[in-house]
Amino acid sequence: MTQRQERLFVLELSGDGRVFSVNPDGTDKKVIVTGCRYPDGVAVDVGAGHIYWTNMGSPPVNDGSIERVDDSGIEVPQGETGEIVIRGHNVMKGYWQRPEATSAAIRNGWFHTEDLARVDPDGYFWIVGRQKDLIIRGGYNVYPREVEDVLYEHPAVADAAVIGLPNPDLGEEIGAAVVLKPGAAATAQELRDYLKRQVAAYEYPRKVWIVDALPKGPTGKILKREIVPPADGQALS
């Protein structure tokens, strides 16, 4: 049994569609299944990031294909970040009575998911963010999810959202809105210093602010487009 098969073997599905013991070491995690179990693989959502599991050299579903491409539609090498595109009989043919949206999403027979991902040596697809959330700071690509994952490791952080802020010199600057856990104490400056130690120099948010709550949709997803940063000079508290 290969390492990839061992990882698939330990997925235990419960009746409500959740997965337990997603790690080979038996770590108990509750995650939501975002794909279906197929002979060739499984796709699961582990909360902080998605994992698309497929056997190396095998399609994720029968007669299906999955690739990662750059902005020009050219497949990117292993280890580099690209947009996940898929095609196959299981992929939708288009949006109902929305030809423009269909043309934007399905190009040359490939459905563009807008998920940005890297592939590790074992063939796992690790999503690092959404294409629309990508921040370009001074020519560097910053994936908000990667910075958010570090924030969530801080013991005082309950919720976090990293967004791009307009900047006349860099194009975009990085900002982070943070909700603290009940009873927790941390200042925005402390959180910024924490991130500065954990991520690359171009990735850490120069502006951090603490809020009581973040805007969310009916499913609990954070609505980044509705986040309003404080005025300059008030972002750090």
CSV table of C-alpha atoms in Angstrom, one decimal:
chain,number,residue,atom,x,y,z
A,1,MET,CA,0.0,0.0,0.0
A,2,THR,CA,1.4,3.4,-1.0
A,3,GLN,CA,1.5,6.4,1.3
A,4,ARG,CA,-1.3,8.0,-0.7
A,5,GLN,CA,-3.5,4.9,-0.4
A,6,GLU,CA,-2.8,4.9,3.4
A,7,ARG,CA,-4.0,8.5,3.6
A,8,LEU,CA,-7.1,7.6,1.7
A,9,PHE,CA,-7.7,4.5,3.8
A,10,VAL,CA,-7.9,6.5,7.1
A,11,LEU,CA,-10.8,8.7,5.9
A,12,GLU,CA,-13.8,7.7,7.9
A,13,LEU,CA,-17.1,9.1,6.7
A,14,SER,CA,-19.9,9.7,9.1
A,15,GLY,CA,-23.6,9.9,8.3
A,16,ASP,CA,-23.7,13.7,8.1
A,17,GLY,CA,-21.0,13.9,5.5
A,18,ARG,CA,-18.1,14.7,7.8
A,19,VAL,CA,-14.7,13.0,7.8
A,20,PHE,CA,-12.8,11.9,10.9
A,21,SER,CA,-9.1,10.9,11.3
A,22,VAL,CA,-8.0,12.5,8.1
A,23,ASN,CA,-4.3,12.1,9.0
A,24,PRO,CA,-2.5,8.7,9.0
A,25,ASP,CA,-1.4,9.4,12.6
A,26,GLY,CA,-5.0,9.2,13.7
A,27,THR,CA,-5.4,13.0,14.4
A,28,ASP,CA,-9.1,13.6,15.0
A,29,LYS,CA,-10.3,16.4,12.7
A,30,LYS,CA,-13.7,17.2,11.5
A,31,VAL,CA,-13.8,18.2,7.9
A,32,ILE,CA,-16.4,18.7,5.2
A,33,VAL,CA,-16.3,16.5,2.1
A,34,THR,CA,-16.3,18.8,-1.0
A,35,GLY,CA,-16.0,16.0,-3.5
A,36,CYS,CA,-17.0,12.4,-3.8
A,37,ARG,CA,-15.1,9.2,-3.1
A,38,TYR,CA,-13.9,7.7,-6.3
A,39,PRO,CA,-11.7,4.7,-7.0
A,40,ASP,CA,-9.0,7.1,-8.1
A,41,GLY,CA,-9.2,9.6,-5.3
A,42,VAL,CA,-11.2,11.9,-2.9
A,43,ALA,CA,-11.5,15.6,-2.4
A,44,VAL,CA,-11.9,17.0,1.1
A,45,ASP,CA,-12.0,20.4,2.7
A,46,VAL,CA,-9.9,20.6,5.9
A,47,GLY,CA,-11.1,24.0,6.9
A,48,ALA,CA,-8.0,26.2,6.7
A,49,GLY,CA,-7.3,24.9,3.2
A,50,HIS,CA,-8.6,22.4,0.7
A,51,ILE,CA,-6.9,19.2,-0.4
A,52,TYR,CA,-7.7,17.7,-3.8
A,53,TRP,CA,-6.5,14.1,-3.6
A,54,THR,CA,-5.7,12.2,-6.8
A,55,ASN,CA,-3.5,9.3,-7.7
A,56,MET,CA,-0.4,10.4,-9.7
A,57,GLY,CA,-1.1,9.7,-13.3
A,58,SER,CA,-4.8,9.0,-12.8
A,59,PRO,CA,-7.7,11.3,-13.4
A,60,PRO,CA,-9.8,12.5,-10.4
A,61,VAL,CA,-12.9,10.9,-11.9
A,62,ASN,CA,-13.5,8.6,-14.9
A,63,ASP,CA,-12.8,10.4,-18.1
A,64,GLY,CA,-12.0,13.5,-16.2
A,65,SER,CA,-8.9,15.7,-16.0
A,66,ILE,CA,-7.5,18.2,-13.6
A,67,GLU,CA,-4.6,20.6,-14.2
A,68,ARG,CA,-3.1,23.8,-12.9
A,69,VAL,CA,-2.5,26.6,-15.4
A,70,ASP,CA,-1.2,30.2,-15.5
A,71,ASP,CA,-3.0,33.3,-16.7
A,72,SER,CA,-2.3,32.2,-20.3
A,73,GLY,CA,-3.7,28.8,-19.8
A,74,ILE,CA,-0.3,27.0,-19.9
A,75,GLU,CA,0.2,24.2,-17.4
A,76,VAL,CA,2.5,25.1,-14.5
A,77,PRO,CA,5.3,22.9,-13.2
A,78,GLN,CA,4.9,20.9,-9.9
A,79,GLY,CA,5.5,23.1,-6.9
A,80,GLU,CA,4.4,26.3,-8.6
A,81,THR,CA,1.0,27.9,-8.0
A,82,GLY,CA,-1.6,27.8,-10.7
A,83,GLU,CA,-5.4,27.9,-11.2
A,84,ILE,CA,-7.1,24.6,-11.0
A,85,VAL,CA,-9.0,23.8,-14.2
A,86,ILE,CA,-11.1,20.6,-14.8
A,87,ARG,CA,-12.9,18.9,-17.6
A,88,GLY,CA,-14.9,15.8,-18.0
A,89,HIS,CA,-18.5,14.5,-18.3
A,90,ASN,CA,-19.2,15.5,-14.7
A,91,VAL,CA,-18.4,19.2,-15.3
A,92,MET,CA,-21.3,21.5,-16.0
A,93,LYS,CA,-22.0,22.6,-19.6
A,94,GLY,CA,-22.6,26.2,-18.6
A,95,TYR,CA,-24.7,28.7,-16.6
A,96,TRP,CA,-28.4,28.8,-17.3
A,97,GLN,CA,-29.1,31.7,-19.7
A,98,ARG,CA,-25.8,33.4,-18.8
A,99,PRO,CA,-23.7,33.0,-21.9
A,100,GLU,CA,-21.1,35.6,-20.8
A,101,ALA,CA,-20.5,33.9,-17.5
A,102,THR,CA,-20.2,30.6,-19.3
A,103,SER,CA,-17.7,31.9,-21.7
A,104,ALA,CA,-15.6,33.3,-18.8
A,105,ALA,CA,-15.7,30.1,-16.8
A,106,ILE,CA,-15.3,27.5,-19.6
A,107,ARG,CA,-12.5,28.2,-22.0
A,108,ASN,CA,-11.2,25.7,-24.5
A,109,GLY,CA,-13.2,22.9,-22.9
A,110,TRP,CA,-11.8,23.6,-19.4
A,111,PHE,CA,-13.8,24.8,-16.4
A,112,HIS,CA,-11.8,27.4,-14.5
A,113,THR,CA,-12.4,27.1,-10.8
A,114,GLU,CA,-10.6,30.2,-9.7
A,115,ASP,CA,-8.9,28.1,-7.0
A,116,LEU,CA,-5.1,28.6,-6.8
A,117,ALA,CA,-3.1,25.5,-5.8
A,118,ARG,CA,0.2,23.8,-5.7
A,119,VAL,CA,0.9,20.1,-6.1
A,120,ASP,CA,3.2,18.4,-3.6
A,121,PRO,CA,5.6,15.5,-4.5
A,122,ASP,CA,2.8,13.0,-3.4
A,123,GLY,CA,0.3,14.4,-5.9
A,124,TYR,CA,-1.8,16.3,-3.4
A,125,PHE,CA,-3.4,19.6,-4.6
A,126,TRP,CA,-3.1,22.2,-1.9
A,127,ILE,CA,-5.3,25.2,-2.4
A,128,VAL,CA,-3.6,28.5,-1.3
A,129,GLY,CA,-6.4,30.8,-2.1
A,130,ARG,CA,-8.9,32.2,-4.6
A,131,GLN,CA,-7.8,34.0,-7.7
A,132,LYS,CA,-10.0,36.9,-7.0
A,133,ASP,CA,-8.5,37.3,-3.5
A,134,LEU,CA,-4.9,37.3,-4.8
A,135,ILE,CA,-3.0,40.4,-3.6
A,136,ILE,CA,-0.2,41.8,-5.8
A,137,ARG,CA,2.1,43.9,-3.6
A,138,GLY,CA,5.0,45.5,-5.5
A,139,GLY,CA,5.0,42.7,-8.0
A,140,TYR,CA,4.9,39.9,-5.5
A,141,ASN,CA,1.9,37.5,-5.3
A,142,VAL,CA,0.5,37.3,-1.8
A,143,TYR,CA,-2.0,34.5,-1.1
A,144,PRO,CA,-4.3,35.7,1.8
A,145,ARG,CA,-5.1,32.2,3.0
A,146,GLU,CA,-1.5,31.5,3.8
A,147,VAL,CA,-1.3,34.6,6.0
A,148,GLU,CA,-4.7,33.9,7.5
A,149,ASP,CA,-3.5,30.3,8.4
A,150,VAL,CA,-0.6,31.8,10.4
A,151,LEU,CA,-3.0,34.2,12.1
A,152,TYR,CA,-5.3,31.4,13.2
A,153,GLU,CA,-2.4,29.7,14.9
A,154,HIS,CA,-2.2,32.7,17.3
A,155,PRO,CA,-3.9,31.7,20.6
A,156,ALA,CA,-5.9,35.0,20.8
A,157,VAL,CA,-7.3,34.9,17.2
A,158,ALA,CA,-10.9,33.7,16.6
A,159,ASP,CA,-11.4,35.0,13.0
A,160,ALA,CA,-9.2,36.7,10.5
A,161,ALA,CA,-9.4,38.1,7.0
A,162,VAL,CA,-6.5,39.4,4.9
A,163,ILE,CA,-7.3,41.8,2.1
A,164,GLY,CA,-5.6,44.0,-0.4
A,165,LEU,CA,-5.6,47.8,0.2
A,166,PRO,CA,-5.0,50.3,-2.6
A,167,ASN,CA,-1.5,51.7,-2.5
A,168,PRO,CA,-0.1,54.4,-4.9
A,169,ASP,CA,3.4,53.0,-4.8
A,170,LEU,CA,3.0,49.2,-4.6
A,171,GLY,CA,-0.4,48.8,-6.2
A,172,GLU,CA,-1.7,47.0,-3.2
A,173,GLU,CA,-0.8,46.9,0.5
A,174,ILE,CA,-1.8,44.1,2.8
A,175,GLY,CA,-4.3,44.5,5.6
A,176,ALA,CA,-5.8,42.2,8.2
A,177,ALA,CA,-9.0,42.4,10.1
A,178,VAL,CA,-9.0,40.3,13.2
A,179,VAL,CA,-11.6,39.1,15.7
A,180,LEU,CA,-10.2,38.1,19.1
A,181,LYS,CA,-11.4,35.1,21.1
A,182,PRO,CA,-13.6,35.9,24.1
A,183,GLY,CA,-11.4,37.0,27.0
A,184,ALA,CA,-8.3,37.1,24.9
A,185,ALA,CA,-6.0,40.1,24.9
A,186,ALA,CA,-3.8,41.1,22.0
A,187,THR,CA,-3.1,44.4,20.3
A,188,ALA,CA,-3.0,45.0,16.6
A,189,GLN,CA,0.7,45.9,16.9
A,190,GLU,CA,1.4,42.6,18.7
A,191,LEU,CA,-0.4,40.6,15.9
A,192,ARG,CA,1.5,42.5,13.2
A,193,ASP,CA,4.8,41.8,14.9
A,194,TYR,CA,3.8,38.1,15.3
A,195,LEU,CA,3.1,37.9,11.5
A,196,LYS,CA,6.3,39.7,10.7
A,197,ARG,CA,8.3,36.9,12.4
A,198,GLN,CA,6.3,34.1,10.7
A,199,VAL,CA,5.9,35.1,7.0
A,200,ALA,CA,8.0,36.6,4.3
A,201,ALA,CA,8.8,40.3,4.4
A,202,TYR,CA,6.5,41.1,1.4
A,203,GLU,CA,3.6,39.0,3.0
A,204,TYR,CA,3.0,40.4,6.4
A,205,PRO,CA,0.2,43.0,6.8
A,206,ARG,CA,1.4,46.5,7.4
A,207,LYS,CA,-2.1,47.4,8.6
A,208,VAL,CA,-3.9,45.3,11.2
A,209,TRP,CA,-7.1,46.2,13.0
A,210,ILE,CA,-9.2,44.5,15.5
A,211,VAL,CA,-13.0,44.3,15.1
A,212,ASP,CA,-15.9,42.8,17.0
A,213,ALA,CA,-17.0,40.6,14.1
A,214,LEU,CA,-16.4,40.1,10.4
A,215,PRO,CA,-19.2,40.2,7.8
A,216,LYS,CA,-20.4,36.7,6.9
A,217,GLY,CA,-22.9,35.1,4.5
A,218,PRO,CA,-25.6,32.6,5.3
A,219,THR,CA,-23.1,29.7,5.2
A,220,GLY,CA,-20.7,31.4,7.6
A,221,LYS,CA,-18.2,32.4,4.8
A,222,ILE,CA,-16.4,35.7,5.5
A,223,LEU,CA,-17.5,38.3,3.0
A,224,LYS,CA,-14.2,40.1,2.3
A,225,ARG,CA,-15.8,42.6,-0.1
A,226,GLU,CA,-17.8,44.0,2.8
A,227,ILE,CA,-14.8,44.6,5.0
A,228,VAL,CA,-14.2,48.3,5.5
A,229,PRO,CA,-10.7,49.2,6.8
A,230,PRO,CA,-10.3,52.0,9.3
A,231,ALA,CA,-8.9,55.4,8.1
A,232,ASP,CA,-5.1,55.8,7.9
A,233,GLY,CA,-3.6,56.3,11.3
A,234,GLN,CA,-6.3,54.3,13.0
A,235,ALA,CA,-5.5,50.8,11.6
A,236,LEU,CA,-3.1,49.9,14.5
A,237,SER,CA,-4.5,49.8,18.0
